[in-house]
Short mmCIF file of C-alpha atoms in Angstrom, two decimals:
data_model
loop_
_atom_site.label_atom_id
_atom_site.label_comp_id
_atom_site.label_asym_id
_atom_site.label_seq_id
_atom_site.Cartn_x
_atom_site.Cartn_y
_atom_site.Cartn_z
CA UNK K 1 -6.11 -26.95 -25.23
CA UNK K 2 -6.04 -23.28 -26.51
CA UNK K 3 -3.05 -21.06 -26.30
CA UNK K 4 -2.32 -17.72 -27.17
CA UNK K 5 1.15 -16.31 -28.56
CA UNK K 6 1.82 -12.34 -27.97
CA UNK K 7 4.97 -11.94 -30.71
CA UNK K 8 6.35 -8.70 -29.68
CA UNK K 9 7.72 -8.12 -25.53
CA UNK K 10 8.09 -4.48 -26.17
CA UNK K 11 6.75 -1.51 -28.29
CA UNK K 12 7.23 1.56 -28.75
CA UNK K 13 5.38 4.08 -31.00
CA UNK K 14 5.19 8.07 -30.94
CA UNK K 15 2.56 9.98 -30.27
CA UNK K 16 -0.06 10.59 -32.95
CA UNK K 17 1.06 7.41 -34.93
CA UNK K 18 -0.93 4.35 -35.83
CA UNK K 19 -0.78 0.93 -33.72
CA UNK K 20 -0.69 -2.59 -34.39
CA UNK K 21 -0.31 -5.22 -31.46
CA UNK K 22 -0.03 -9.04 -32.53
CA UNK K 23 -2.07 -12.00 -30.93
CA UNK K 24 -2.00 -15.15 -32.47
CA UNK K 25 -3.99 -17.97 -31.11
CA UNK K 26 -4.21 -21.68 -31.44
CA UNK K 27 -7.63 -23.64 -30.78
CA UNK K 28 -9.58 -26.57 -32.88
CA UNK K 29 -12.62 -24.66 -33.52
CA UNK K 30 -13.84 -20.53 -33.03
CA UNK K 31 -12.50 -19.04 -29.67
CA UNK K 32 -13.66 -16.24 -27.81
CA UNK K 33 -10.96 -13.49 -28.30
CA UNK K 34 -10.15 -10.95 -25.77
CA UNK K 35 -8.13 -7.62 -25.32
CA UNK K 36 -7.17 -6.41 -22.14
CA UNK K 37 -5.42 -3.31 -20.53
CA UNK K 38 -2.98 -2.95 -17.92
CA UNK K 39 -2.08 0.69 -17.03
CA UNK K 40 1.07 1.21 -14.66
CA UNK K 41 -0.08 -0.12 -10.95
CA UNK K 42 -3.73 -1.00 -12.01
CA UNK K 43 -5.53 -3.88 -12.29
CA UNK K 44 -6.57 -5.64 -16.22
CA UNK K 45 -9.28 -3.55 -17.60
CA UNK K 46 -11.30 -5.21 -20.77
CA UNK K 47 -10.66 -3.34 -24.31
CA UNK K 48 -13.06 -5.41 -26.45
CA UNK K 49 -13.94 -9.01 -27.25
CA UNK K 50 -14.72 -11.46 -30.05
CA UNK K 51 -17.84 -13.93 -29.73
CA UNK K 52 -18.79 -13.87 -33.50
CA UNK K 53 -20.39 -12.38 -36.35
CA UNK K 54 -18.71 -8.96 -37.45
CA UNK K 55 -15.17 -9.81 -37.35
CA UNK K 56 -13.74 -6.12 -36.37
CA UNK K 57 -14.54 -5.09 -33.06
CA UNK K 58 -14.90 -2.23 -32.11
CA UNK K 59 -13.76 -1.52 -27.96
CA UNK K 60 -13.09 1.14 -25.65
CA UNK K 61 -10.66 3.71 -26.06
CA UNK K 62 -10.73 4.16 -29.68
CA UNK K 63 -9.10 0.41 -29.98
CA UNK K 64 -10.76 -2.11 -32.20
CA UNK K 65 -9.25 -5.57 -33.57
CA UNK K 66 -9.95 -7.80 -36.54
CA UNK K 67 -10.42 -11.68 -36.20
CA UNK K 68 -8.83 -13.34 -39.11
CA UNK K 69 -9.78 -16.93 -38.65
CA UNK K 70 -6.98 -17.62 -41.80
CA UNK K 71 -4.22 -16.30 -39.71
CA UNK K 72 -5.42 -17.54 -36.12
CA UNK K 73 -4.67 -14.07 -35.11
CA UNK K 74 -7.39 -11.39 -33.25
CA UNK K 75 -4.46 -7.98 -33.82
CA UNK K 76 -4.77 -5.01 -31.71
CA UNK K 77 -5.15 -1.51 -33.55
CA UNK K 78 -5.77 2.22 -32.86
CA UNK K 79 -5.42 5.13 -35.67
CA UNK K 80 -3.62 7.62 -33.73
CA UNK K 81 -1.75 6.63 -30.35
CA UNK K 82 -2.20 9.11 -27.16
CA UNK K 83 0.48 9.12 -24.56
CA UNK K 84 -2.48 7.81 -22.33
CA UNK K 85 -2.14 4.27 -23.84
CA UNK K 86 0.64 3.43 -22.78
CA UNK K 87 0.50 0.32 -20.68
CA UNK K 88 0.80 -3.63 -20.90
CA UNK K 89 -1.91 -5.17 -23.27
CA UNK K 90 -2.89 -8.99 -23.04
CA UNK K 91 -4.35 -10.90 -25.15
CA UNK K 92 -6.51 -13.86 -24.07
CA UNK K 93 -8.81 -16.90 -25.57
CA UNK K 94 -11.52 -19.00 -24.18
CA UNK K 95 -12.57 -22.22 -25.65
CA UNK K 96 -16.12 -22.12 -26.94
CA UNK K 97 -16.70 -25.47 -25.74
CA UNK K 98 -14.69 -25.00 -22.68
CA UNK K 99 -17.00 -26.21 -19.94
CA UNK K 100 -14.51 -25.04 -17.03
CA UNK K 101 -12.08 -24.48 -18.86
CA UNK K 102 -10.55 -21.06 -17.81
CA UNK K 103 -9.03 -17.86 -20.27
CA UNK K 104 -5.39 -18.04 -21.13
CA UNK K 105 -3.98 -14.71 -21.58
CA UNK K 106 -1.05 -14.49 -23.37
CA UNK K 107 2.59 -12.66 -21.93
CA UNK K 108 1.80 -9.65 -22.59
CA UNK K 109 2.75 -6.69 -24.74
CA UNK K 110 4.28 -3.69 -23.30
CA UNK K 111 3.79 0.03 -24.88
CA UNK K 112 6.11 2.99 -24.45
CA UNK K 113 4.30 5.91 -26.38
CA UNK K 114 7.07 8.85 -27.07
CA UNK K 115 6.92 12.34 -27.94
CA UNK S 1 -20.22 0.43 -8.34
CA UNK S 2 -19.88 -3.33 -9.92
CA UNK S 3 -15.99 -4.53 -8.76
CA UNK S 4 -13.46 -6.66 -7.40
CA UNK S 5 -11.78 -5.81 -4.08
CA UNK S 6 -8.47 -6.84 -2.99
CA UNK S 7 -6.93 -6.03 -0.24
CA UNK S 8 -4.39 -4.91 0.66
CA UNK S 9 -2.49 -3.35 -2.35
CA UNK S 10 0.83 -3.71 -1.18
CA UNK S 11 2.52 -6.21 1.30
CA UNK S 12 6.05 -6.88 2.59
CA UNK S 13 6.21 -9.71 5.06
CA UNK S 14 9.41 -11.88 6.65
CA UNK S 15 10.13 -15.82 5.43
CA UNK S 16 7.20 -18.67 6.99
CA UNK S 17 4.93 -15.47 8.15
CA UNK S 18 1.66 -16.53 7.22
CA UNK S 19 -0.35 -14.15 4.95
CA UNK S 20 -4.29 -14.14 3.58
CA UNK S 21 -4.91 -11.26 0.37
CA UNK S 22 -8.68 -10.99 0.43
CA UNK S 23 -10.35 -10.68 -3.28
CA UNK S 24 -14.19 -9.90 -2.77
CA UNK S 25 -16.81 -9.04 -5.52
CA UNK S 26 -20.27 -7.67 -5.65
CA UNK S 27 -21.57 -8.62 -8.48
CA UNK S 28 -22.66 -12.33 -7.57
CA UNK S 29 -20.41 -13.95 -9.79
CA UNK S 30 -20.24 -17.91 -9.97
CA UNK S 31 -16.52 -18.05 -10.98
CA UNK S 32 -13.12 -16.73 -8.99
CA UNK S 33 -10.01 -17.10 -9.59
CA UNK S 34 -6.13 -15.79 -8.96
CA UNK S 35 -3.17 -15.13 -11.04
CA UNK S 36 0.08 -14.47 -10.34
CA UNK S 37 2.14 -12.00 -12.77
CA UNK S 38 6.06 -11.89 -13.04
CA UNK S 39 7.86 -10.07 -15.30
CA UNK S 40 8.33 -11.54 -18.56
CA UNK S 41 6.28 -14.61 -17.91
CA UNK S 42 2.77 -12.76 -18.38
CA UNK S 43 -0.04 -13.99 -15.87
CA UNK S 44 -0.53 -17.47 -14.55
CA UNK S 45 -3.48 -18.87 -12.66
CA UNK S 46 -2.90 -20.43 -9.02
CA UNK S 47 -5.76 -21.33 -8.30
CA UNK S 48 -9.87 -21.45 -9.22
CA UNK S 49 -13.29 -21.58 -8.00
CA UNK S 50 -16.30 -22.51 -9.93
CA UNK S 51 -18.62 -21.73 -7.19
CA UNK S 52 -18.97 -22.12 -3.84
CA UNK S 53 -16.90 -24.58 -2.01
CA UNK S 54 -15.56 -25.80 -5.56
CA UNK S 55 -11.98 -25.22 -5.98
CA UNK S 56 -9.38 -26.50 -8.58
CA UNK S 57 -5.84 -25.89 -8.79
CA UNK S 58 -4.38 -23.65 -11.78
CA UNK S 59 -0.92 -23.43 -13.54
CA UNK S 60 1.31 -22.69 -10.34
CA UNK S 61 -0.43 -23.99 -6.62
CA UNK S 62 2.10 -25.21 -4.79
CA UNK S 63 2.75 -22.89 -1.59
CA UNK S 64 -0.90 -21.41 -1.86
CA UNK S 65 -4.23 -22.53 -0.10
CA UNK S 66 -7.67 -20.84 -1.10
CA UNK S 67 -11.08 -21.07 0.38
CA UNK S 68 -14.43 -20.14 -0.72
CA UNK S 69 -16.93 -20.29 1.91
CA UNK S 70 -19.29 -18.07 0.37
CA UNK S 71 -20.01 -16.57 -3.07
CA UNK S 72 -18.52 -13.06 -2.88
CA UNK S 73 -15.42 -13.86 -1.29
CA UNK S 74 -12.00 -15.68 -2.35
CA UNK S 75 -9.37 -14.99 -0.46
CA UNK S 76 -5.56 -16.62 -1.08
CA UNK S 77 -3.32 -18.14 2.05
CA UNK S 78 0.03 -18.28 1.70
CA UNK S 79 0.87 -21.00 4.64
CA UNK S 80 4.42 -20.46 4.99
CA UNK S 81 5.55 -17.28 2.28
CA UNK S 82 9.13 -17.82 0.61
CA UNK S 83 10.94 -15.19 -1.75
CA UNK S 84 9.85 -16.69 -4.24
CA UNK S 85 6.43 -16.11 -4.21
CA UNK S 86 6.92 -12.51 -4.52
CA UNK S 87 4.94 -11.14 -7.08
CA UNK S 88 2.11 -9.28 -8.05
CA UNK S 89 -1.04 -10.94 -7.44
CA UNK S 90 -4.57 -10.18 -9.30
CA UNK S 91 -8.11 -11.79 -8.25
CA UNK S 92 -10.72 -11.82 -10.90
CA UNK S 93 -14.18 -12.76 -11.27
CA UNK S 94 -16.62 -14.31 -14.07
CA UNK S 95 -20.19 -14.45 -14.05
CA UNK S 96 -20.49 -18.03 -14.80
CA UNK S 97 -18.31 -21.33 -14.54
CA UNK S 98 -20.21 -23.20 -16.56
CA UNK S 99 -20.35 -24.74 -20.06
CA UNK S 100 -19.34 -21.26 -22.43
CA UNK S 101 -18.52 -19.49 -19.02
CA UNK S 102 -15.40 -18.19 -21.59
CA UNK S 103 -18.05 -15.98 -23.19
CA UNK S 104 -18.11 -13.36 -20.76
CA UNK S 105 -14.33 -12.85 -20.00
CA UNK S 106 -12.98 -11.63 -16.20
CA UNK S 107 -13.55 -8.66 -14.19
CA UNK S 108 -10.29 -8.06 -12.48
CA UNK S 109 -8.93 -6.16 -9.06
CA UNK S 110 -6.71 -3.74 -8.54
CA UNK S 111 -3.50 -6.04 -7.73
CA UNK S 112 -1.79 -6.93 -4.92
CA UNK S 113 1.98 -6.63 -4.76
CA UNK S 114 3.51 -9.01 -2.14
CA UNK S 115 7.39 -8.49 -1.34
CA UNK S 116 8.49 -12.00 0.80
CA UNK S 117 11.96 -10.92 2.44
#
């Protein structure tokens, strides 16, 4: 079974600076990769996702995220952090061969974004 | 305007009073499910429906019922509600539950936060 592993509880980055959020995953074979956004009192809101080919995605919100297959990780990045982002972003994996097999989303990463 | 509805957003009930949230989508998804999420233990899945009067327990069941007579709607029964099912709950949706349903990730709702006193 696949399972994802979100290193890092709590965040937090000023304004204007860069962003890296962790996700590593564990599954036999290529996963689909997902990032997802939780802004204060809102529901989970889809940043990008990994199927194949390229292996940086580009997403909404000026995020994108590299697949390293090497490192079983699919990281989170933006260039230049707006107090806007911050929120609670989850990882998640599907198995490519999962039949029913739902997503499992990983515990989250919170992000305080200061001045 | 393609979505999940829950309803309601907020809830604060007494001890054994029973309780439906209602999670309904237009957008003629095959697969439903709901999650549970508590602080510091991320999101967990209670329960699942691959289509129409299909439904498969998740991670955390016990003290929950679901139903899906029909494809759009999904709602989740507590039976008898105890404090500790107070939590934030979130319905989401797929467009398939078949093989590679994984491919095309959730569409979620708003939330639903329950308080059980």
């Amino acid at each position: 079974a696949q399972s994802v592993t979100q290193p890092d509880i709590h965040i937090t980055v000023s304004e204007g600076a860069s962003l890296e959020l962790r996700c590593n995953y564990s599954y036999g074979a290529t996963p689909y990769l997902f990032w997802y956004v939780q802004s204060p009192g809102q529901g989970l809101q889809l940043l990008l996702k990994y199927f194949s080919g390229d292996t940086l995605v580009q997403g909404i919100k000026g995020f994108e995220a590299e697949f390293k297959r090497s490192q079983s990780s699919f990281n989170l990045r933006k260039p230049s952090v707006h107090w806007s982002d911050a929120a609670e972003y989850f990882c998640a994996v599907g198995a490519v061969d999962s039949g029913n097999t739902p997503l499992v989303f990983g515990k989250g990463t919170r992000l305080s974004v200061i001045a | 305007e393609a979505q999940v509805t829950q309803n309601p957003r907020y809830l604060i009930t007494v001890t054994g009073k029973k309780l439906t949230v209602t999670c309904s989508q237009n957008m003629n998804h095959e697969y439903m499910s709901w999650y549970r999420q508590d602080p510091g233990l991320g999101l967990r899945q209670i329960y699942y429906s691959m289509n129409v009067e299909v439904t498969d327990k998740g991670d955390v069941p016990e003290g929950y019922k679901v139903s899906r007579k029909e494809k759009r709607n999904f709602p989740l029964i507590l039976e008898s509600p105890s404090p500790n099912q107070t939590s934030l709950y979130f319905c989401a949706s797929s467009l398939s539950g078949g093989g590679g349903m994984a491919q095309w990730g959730y569409t979620f709702g708003s939330g639903t936060r329950l308080t059980v006193v």
